[in-house]
Every structure is written in C-alpha cells, then in structure tokens.
mmCIF file of C-alpha atoms in Angstrom:
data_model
loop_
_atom_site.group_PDB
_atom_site.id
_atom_site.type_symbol
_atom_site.label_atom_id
_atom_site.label_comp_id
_atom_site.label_asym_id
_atom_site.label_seq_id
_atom_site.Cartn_x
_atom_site.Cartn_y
_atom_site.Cartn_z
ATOM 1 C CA UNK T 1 45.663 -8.866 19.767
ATOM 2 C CA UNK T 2 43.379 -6.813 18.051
ATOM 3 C CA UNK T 3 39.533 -5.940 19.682
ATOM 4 C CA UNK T 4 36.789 -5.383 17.788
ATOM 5 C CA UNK T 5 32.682 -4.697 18.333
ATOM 6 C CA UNK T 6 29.433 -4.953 16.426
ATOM 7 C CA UNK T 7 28.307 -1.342 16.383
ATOM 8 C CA UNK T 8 24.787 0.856 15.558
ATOM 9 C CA UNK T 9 26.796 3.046 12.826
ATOM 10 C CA UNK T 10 24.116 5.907 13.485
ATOM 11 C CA UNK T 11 24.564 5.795 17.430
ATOM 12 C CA UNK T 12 27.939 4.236 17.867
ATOM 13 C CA UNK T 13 26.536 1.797 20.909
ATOM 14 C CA UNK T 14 27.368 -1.796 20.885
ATOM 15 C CA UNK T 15 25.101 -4.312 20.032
ATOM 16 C CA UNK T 16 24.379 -7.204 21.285
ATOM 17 C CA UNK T 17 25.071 -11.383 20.578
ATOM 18 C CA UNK T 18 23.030 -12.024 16.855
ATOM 19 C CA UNK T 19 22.397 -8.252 16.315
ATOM 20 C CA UNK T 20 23.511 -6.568 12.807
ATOM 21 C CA UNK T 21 25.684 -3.862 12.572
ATOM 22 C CA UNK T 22 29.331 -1.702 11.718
ATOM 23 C CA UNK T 23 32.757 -3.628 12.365
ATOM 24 C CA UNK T 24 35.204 -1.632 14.505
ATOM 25 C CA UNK T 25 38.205 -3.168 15.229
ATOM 26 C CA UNK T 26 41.309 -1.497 16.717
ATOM 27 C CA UNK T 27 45.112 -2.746 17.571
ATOM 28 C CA UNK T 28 48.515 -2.732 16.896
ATOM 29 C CA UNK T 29 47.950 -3.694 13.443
ATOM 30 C CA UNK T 30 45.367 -0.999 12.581
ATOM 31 C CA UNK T 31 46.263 2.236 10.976
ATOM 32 C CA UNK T 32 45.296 5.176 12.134
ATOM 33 C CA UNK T 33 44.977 7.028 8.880
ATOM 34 C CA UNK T 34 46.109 7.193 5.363
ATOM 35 C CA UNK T 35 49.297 8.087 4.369
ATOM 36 C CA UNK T 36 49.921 11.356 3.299
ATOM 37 C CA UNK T 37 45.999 11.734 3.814
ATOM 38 C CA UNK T 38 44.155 14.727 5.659
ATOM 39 C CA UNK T 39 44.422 15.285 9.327
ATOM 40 C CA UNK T 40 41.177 14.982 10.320
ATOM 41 C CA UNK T 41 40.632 10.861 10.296
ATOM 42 C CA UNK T 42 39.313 10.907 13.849
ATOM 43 C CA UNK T 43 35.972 9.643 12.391
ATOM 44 C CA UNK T 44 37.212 6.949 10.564
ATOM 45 C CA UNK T 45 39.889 5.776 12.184
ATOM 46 C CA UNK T 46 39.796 6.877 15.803
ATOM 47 C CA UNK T 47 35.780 6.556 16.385
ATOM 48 C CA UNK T 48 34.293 5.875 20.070
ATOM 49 C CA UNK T 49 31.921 3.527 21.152
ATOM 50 C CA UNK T 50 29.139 5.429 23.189
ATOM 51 C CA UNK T 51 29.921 5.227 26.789
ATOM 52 C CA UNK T 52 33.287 3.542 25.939
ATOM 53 C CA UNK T 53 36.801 3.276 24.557
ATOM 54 C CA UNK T 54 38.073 4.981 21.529
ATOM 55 C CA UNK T 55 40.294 4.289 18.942
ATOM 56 C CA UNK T 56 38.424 1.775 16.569
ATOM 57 C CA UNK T 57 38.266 1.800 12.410
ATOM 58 C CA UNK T 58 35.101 1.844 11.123
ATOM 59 C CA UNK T 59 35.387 -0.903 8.722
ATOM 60 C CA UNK T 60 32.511 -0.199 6.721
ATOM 61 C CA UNK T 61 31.926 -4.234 6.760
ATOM 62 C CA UNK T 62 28.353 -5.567 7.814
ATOM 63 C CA UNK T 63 28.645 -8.122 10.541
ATOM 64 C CA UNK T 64 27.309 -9.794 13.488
ATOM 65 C CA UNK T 65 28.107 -12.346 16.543
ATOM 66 C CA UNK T 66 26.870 -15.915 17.375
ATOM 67 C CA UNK T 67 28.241 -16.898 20.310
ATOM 68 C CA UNK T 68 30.576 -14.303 20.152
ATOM 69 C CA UNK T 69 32.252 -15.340 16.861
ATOM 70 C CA UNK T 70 32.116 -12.833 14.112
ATOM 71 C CA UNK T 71 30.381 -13.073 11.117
ATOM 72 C CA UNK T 72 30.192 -10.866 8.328
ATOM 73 C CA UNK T 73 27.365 -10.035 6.660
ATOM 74 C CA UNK T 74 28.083 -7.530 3.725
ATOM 75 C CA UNK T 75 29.219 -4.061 3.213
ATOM 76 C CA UNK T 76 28.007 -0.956 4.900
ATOM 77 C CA UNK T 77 27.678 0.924 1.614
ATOM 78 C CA UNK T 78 25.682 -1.686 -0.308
ATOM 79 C CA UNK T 79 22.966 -1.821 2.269
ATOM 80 C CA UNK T 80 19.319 -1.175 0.994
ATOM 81 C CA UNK T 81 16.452 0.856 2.796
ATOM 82 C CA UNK T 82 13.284 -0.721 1.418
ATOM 83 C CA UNK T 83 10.090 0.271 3.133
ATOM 84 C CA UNK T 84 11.615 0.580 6.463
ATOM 85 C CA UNK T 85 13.675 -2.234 5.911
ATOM 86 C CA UNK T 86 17.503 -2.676 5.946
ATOM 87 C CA UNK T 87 18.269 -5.285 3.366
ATOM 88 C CA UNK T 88 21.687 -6.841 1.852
ATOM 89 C CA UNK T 89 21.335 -6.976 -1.706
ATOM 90 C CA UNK T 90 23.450 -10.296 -1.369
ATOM 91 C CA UNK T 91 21.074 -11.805 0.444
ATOM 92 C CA UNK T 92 18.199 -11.153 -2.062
ATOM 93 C CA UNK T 93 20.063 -11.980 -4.995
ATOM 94 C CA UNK T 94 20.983 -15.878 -3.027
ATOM 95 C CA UNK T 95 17.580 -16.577 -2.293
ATOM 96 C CA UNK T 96 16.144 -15.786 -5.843
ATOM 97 C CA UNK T 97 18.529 -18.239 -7.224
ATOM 98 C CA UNK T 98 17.287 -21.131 -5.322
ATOM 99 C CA UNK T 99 13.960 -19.591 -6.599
ATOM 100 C CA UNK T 100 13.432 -21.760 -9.553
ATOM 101 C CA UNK T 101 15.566 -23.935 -11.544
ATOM 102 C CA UNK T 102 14.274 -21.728 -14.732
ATOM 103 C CA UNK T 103 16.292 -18.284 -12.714
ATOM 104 C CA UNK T 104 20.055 -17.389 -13.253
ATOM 105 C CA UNK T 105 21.548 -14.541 -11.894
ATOM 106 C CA UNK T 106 20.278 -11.419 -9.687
ATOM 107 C CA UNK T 107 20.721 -8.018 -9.104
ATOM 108 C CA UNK T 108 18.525 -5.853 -6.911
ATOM 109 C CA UNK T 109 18.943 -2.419 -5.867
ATOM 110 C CA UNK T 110 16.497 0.591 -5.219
ATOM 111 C CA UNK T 111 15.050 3.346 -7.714
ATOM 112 C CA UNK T 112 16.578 5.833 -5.402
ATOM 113 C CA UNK T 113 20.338 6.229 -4.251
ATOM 114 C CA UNK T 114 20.406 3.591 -1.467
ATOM 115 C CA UNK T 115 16.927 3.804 -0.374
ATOM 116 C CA UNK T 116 12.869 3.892 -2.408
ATOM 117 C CA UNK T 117 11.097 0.925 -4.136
ATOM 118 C CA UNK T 118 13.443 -2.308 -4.798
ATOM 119 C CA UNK T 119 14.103 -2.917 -8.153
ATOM 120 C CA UNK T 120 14.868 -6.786 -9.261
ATOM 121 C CA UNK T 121 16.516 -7.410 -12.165
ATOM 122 C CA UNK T 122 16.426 -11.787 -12.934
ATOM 123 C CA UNK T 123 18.217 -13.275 -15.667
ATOM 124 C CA UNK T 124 15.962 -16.191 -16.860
ATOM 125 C CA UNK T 125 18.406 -18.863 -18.386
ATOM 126 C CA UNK T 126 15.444 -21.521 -19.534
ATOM 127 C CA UNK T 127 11.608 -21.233 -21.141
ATOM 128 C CA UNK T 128 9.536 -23.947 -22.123
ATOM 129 C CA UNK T 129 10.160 -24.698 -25.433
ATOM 130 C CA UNK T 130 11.155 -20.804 -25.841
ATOM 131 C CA UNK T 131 7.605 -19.106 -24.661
ATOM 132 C CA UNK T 132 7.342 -16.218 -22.148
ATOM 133 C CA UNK T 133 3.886 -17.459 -21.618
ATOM 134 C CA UNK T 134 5.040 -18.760 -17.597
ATOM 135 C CA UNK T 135 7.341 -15.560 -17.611
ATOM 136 C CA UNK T 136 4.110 -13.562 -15.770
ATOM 137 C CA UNK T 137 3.822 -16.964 -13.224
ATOM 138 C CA UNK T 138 7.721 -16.754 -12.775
ATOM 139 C CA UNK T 139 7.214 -12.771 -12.059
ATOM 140 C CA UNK T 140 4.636 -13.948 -9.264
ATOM 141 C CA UNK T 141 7.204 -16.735 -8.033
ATOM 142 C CA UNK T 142 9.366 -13.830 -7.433
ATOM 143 C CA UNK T 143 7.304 -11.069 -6.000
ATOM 144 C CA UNK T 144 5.683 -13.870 -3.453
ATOM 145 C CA UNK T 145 9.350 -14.618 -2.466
ATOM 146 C CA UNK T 146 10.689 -11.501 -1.576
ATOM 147 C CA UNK T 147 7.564 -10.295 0.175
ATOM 148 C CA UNK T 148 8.052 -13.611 2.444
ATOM 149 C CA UNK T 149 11.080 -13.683 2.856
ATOM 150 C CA UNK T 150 12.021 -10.286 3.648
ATOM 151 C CA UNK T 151 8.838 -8.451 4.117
ATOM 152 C CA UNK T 152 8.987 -5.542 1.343
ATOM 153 C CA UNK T 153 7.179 -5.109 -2.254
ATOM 154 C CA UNK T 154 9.071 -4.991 -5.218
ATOM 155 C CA UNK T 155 8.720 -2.269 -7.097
ATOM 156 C CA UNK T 156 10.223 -3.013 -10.389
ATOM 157 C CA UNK T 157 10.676 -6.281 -11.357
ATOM 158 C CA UNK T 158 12.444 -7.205 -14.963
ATOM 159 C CA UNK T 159 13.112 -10.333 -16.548
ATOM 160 C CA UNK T 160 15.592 -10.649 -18.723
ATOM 161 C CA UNK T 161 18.109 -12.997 -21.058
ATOM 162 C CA UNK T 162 21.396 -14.385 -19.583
ATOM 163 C CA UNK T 163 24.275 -12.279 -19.485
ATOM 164 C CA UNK T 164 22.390 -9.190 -18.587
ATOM 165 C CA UNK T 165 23.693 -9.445 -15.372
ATOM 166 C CA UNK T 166 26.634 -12.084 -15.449
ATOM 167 C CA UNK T 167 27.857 -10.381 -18.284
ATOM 168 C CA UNK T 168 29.985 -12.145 -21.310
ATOM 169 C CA UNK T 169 32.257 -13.426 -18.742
ATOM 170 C CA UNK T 170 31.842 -14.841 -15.303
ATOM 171 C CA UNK T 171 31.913 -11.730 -13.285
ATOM 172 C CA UNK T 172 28.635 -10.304 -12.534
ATOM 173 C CA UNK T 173 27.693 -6.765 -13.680
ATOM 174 C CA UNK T 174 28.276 -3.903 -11.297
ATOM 175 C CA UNK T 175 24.653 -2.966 -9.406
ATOM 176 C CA UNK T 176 25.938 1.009 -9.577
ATOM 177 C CA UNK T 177 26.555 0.391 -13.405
ATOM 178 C CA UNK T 178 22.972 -1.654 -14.129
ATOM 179 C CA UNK T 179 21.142 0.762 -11.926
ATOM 180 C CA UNK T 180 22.658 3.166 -14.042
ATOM 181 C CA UNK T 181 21.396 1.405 -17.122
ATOM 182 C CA UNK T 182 18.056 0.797 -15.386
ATOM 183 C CA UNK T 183 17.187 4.856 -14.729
ATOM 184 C CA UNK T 184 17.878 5.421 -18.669
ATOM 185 C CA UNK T 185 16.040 2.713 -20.279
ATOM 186 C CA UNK T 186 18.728 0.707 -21.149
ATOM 187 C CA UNK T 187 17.613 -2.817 -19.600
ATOM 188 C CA UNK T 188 16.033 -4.621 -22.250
ATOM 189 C CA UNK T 189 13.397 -6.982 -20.347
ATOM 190 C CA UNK T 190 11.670 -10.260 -21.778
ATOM 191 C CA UNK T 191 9.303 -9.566 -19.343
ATOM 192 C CA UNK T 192 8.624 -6.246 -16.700
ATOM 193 C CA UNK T 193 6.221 -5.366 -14.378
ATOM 194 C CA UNK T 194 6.607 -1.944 -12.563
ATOM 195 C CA UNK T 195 4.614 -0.634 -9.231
ATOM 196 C CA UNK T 196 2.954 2.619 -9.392
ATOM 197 C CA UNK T 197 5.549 4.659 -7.109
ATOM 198 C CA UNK T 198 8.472 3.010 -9.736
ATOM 199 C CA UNK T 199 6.775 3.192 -13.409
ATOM 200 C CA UNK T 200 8.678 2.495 -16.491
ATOM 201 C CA UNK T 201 11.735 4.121 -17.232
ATOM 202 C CA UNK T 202 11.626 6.178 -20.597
ATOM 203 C CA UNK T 203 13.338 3.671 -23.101
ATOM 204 C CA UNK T 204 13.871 0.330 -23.368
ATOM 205 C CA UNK T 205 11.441 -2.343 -23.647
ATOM 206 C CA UNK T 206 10.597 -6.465 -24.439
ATOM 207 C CA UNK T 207 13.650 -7.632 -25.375
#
C-alpha cells in the first residue's frame, strides 16, 4: 500500500520515467518522525511534492524508474559534484575495476566536502615482475576512463598497494575516513599524479 515518487530534492517536483533523483515514499507503514525526537520533522517526514500531495519521507536513497519499476541508485549523501556533474562514487569505483586486470579496489571522492576536483584513489594488486615502470600508462588508463565515461577530469589520482582501500579484512575503507587520510598526507602512493587546482597534500609520498 505504500506510494512513492522519484523527486528533484532541490525543487521537490517529480521526475519523470529514467530520470535520477530523491525517494519519497509514504503509507501506513511509514513513520512520521522519531521517537521521542523534535517536533519539527515536517521536512523529513511530512515533505510535499510541488503542486501535489504531502506526507512523503525523504529517504535520502538515490533512485530512478524504468518502466515504472524502481531502481535505486545510491545514497543522497554520497553524491559527488564534479565539474558540474552529479556523480555516484559507486559507480566510478565499478567501472575502474573492470579497468584492467592489474586494478583492485577504488575509492573516489572530491578534495572538497561533497563537491571540487575528484580525487581517485586505485589499489594496484599486480606489476610486471614488480616495476612501476607501466604504473604512469595505468594512471593514463584511468584518467582516459573516467573522462569517457563520465565526462569530468580527475584531479588527484593515487596509486597505491592492496589493502589501502580494502583494508586487512574484506570490508572496504570508509571514503569519509581515507579522504580524511588523503587531506593530511597520510596516503602513501606507489604512484600520484595531482592537477593544478588539487596539488599534493603536505606529507606522504611513494610508497
């Protein structure tokens, strides 16, 4: 029983069949605030769709419809605002694993909180024989990718050993947490390239 739309979060107007956007869903089953929370939930849990009904919870889940079945895309919060482009880090990260069979593990976010240049940061699990000579080729691979595929310009791009990002177990490292170790120098790179809007943060180095 429960209704839900594809919505512009900045505008609150429906979207159409195939067209990103906010999940709002209302019904029986939806809350309509937290318990023992503030009053004033009417954003969040009561919003209106422009020239239409009330009463929906913002999800805060990505999403879109194909023949009017939903499909979700990511999370509202993750999103990345790269040269005038929305991007789902998810996305990114897929793609530059089916990049090369010498690539592991991905994380991208930006240099700024949620928006600014993209930073990539690629775990490399294989070298020939050991050498970073093809590391500045693999760089390329990469940059040439993400350009195509989703029309922006890395800014920072670092290569680095496995379990950088996937960590010493299976679950991958935070973004917030290694853009955290980014911005101080902490990402040890066996090879990185940075734009000129980006440059190199102040420590760190070839790992």
């Amino acid at each position: 029983g429960a209704d839900f739309a594809v919505v512009d979060p900045l505008t609150g107007r429906r979207l159409p069949d195939e067209a990103p956007g906010e999940i709002w869903v209302r019904g029986p089953a939806v809350a309509t605030g937290h318990w023992g929370g503030p009053p004033d939930t009417a954003p969040l849990f009561a919003a209106r769709v422009a020239e239409g009904p009330g009463g929906f919870l913002r999800t805060g889940d990505l999403g879109l419809t194909v023949n009017g079945r939903l499909r979700m895309t990511g999370r509202l919060r993750d999103a990345l605002l790269v040269d005038g482009h929305t991007l789902h880090p998810q996305d990114v990260e897929r793609e530059l694993l089916c990049c090369a069979r010498a690539l592991g593990s991905a994380r991208v976010f930006c240099a700024g909180p949620g928006a600014g240049a993209l930073v990539v940061v690629q775990e490399v699990v294989r070298t020939a024989g050991g050498a970073r000579t093809g590391l500045p080729r693999l760089a390329a691979r990469i940059r040439a990718l993400i350009a195509e595929e989703f029309g922006v310009v890395t800014g920072a791009l670092l290569l680095v050993r496995p379990g950088t990002v996937r960590g010493a177990g299976t679950a991958k490292v935070r973004r917030a947490l290694l853009r955290e170790r980014y911005l101080r120098g902490e990402v040890r790179a066996l090879h990185a390239e940075f734009g000129p809007e980006v440059g190199a943060p102040c420590r760190g180095g070839a790992a």
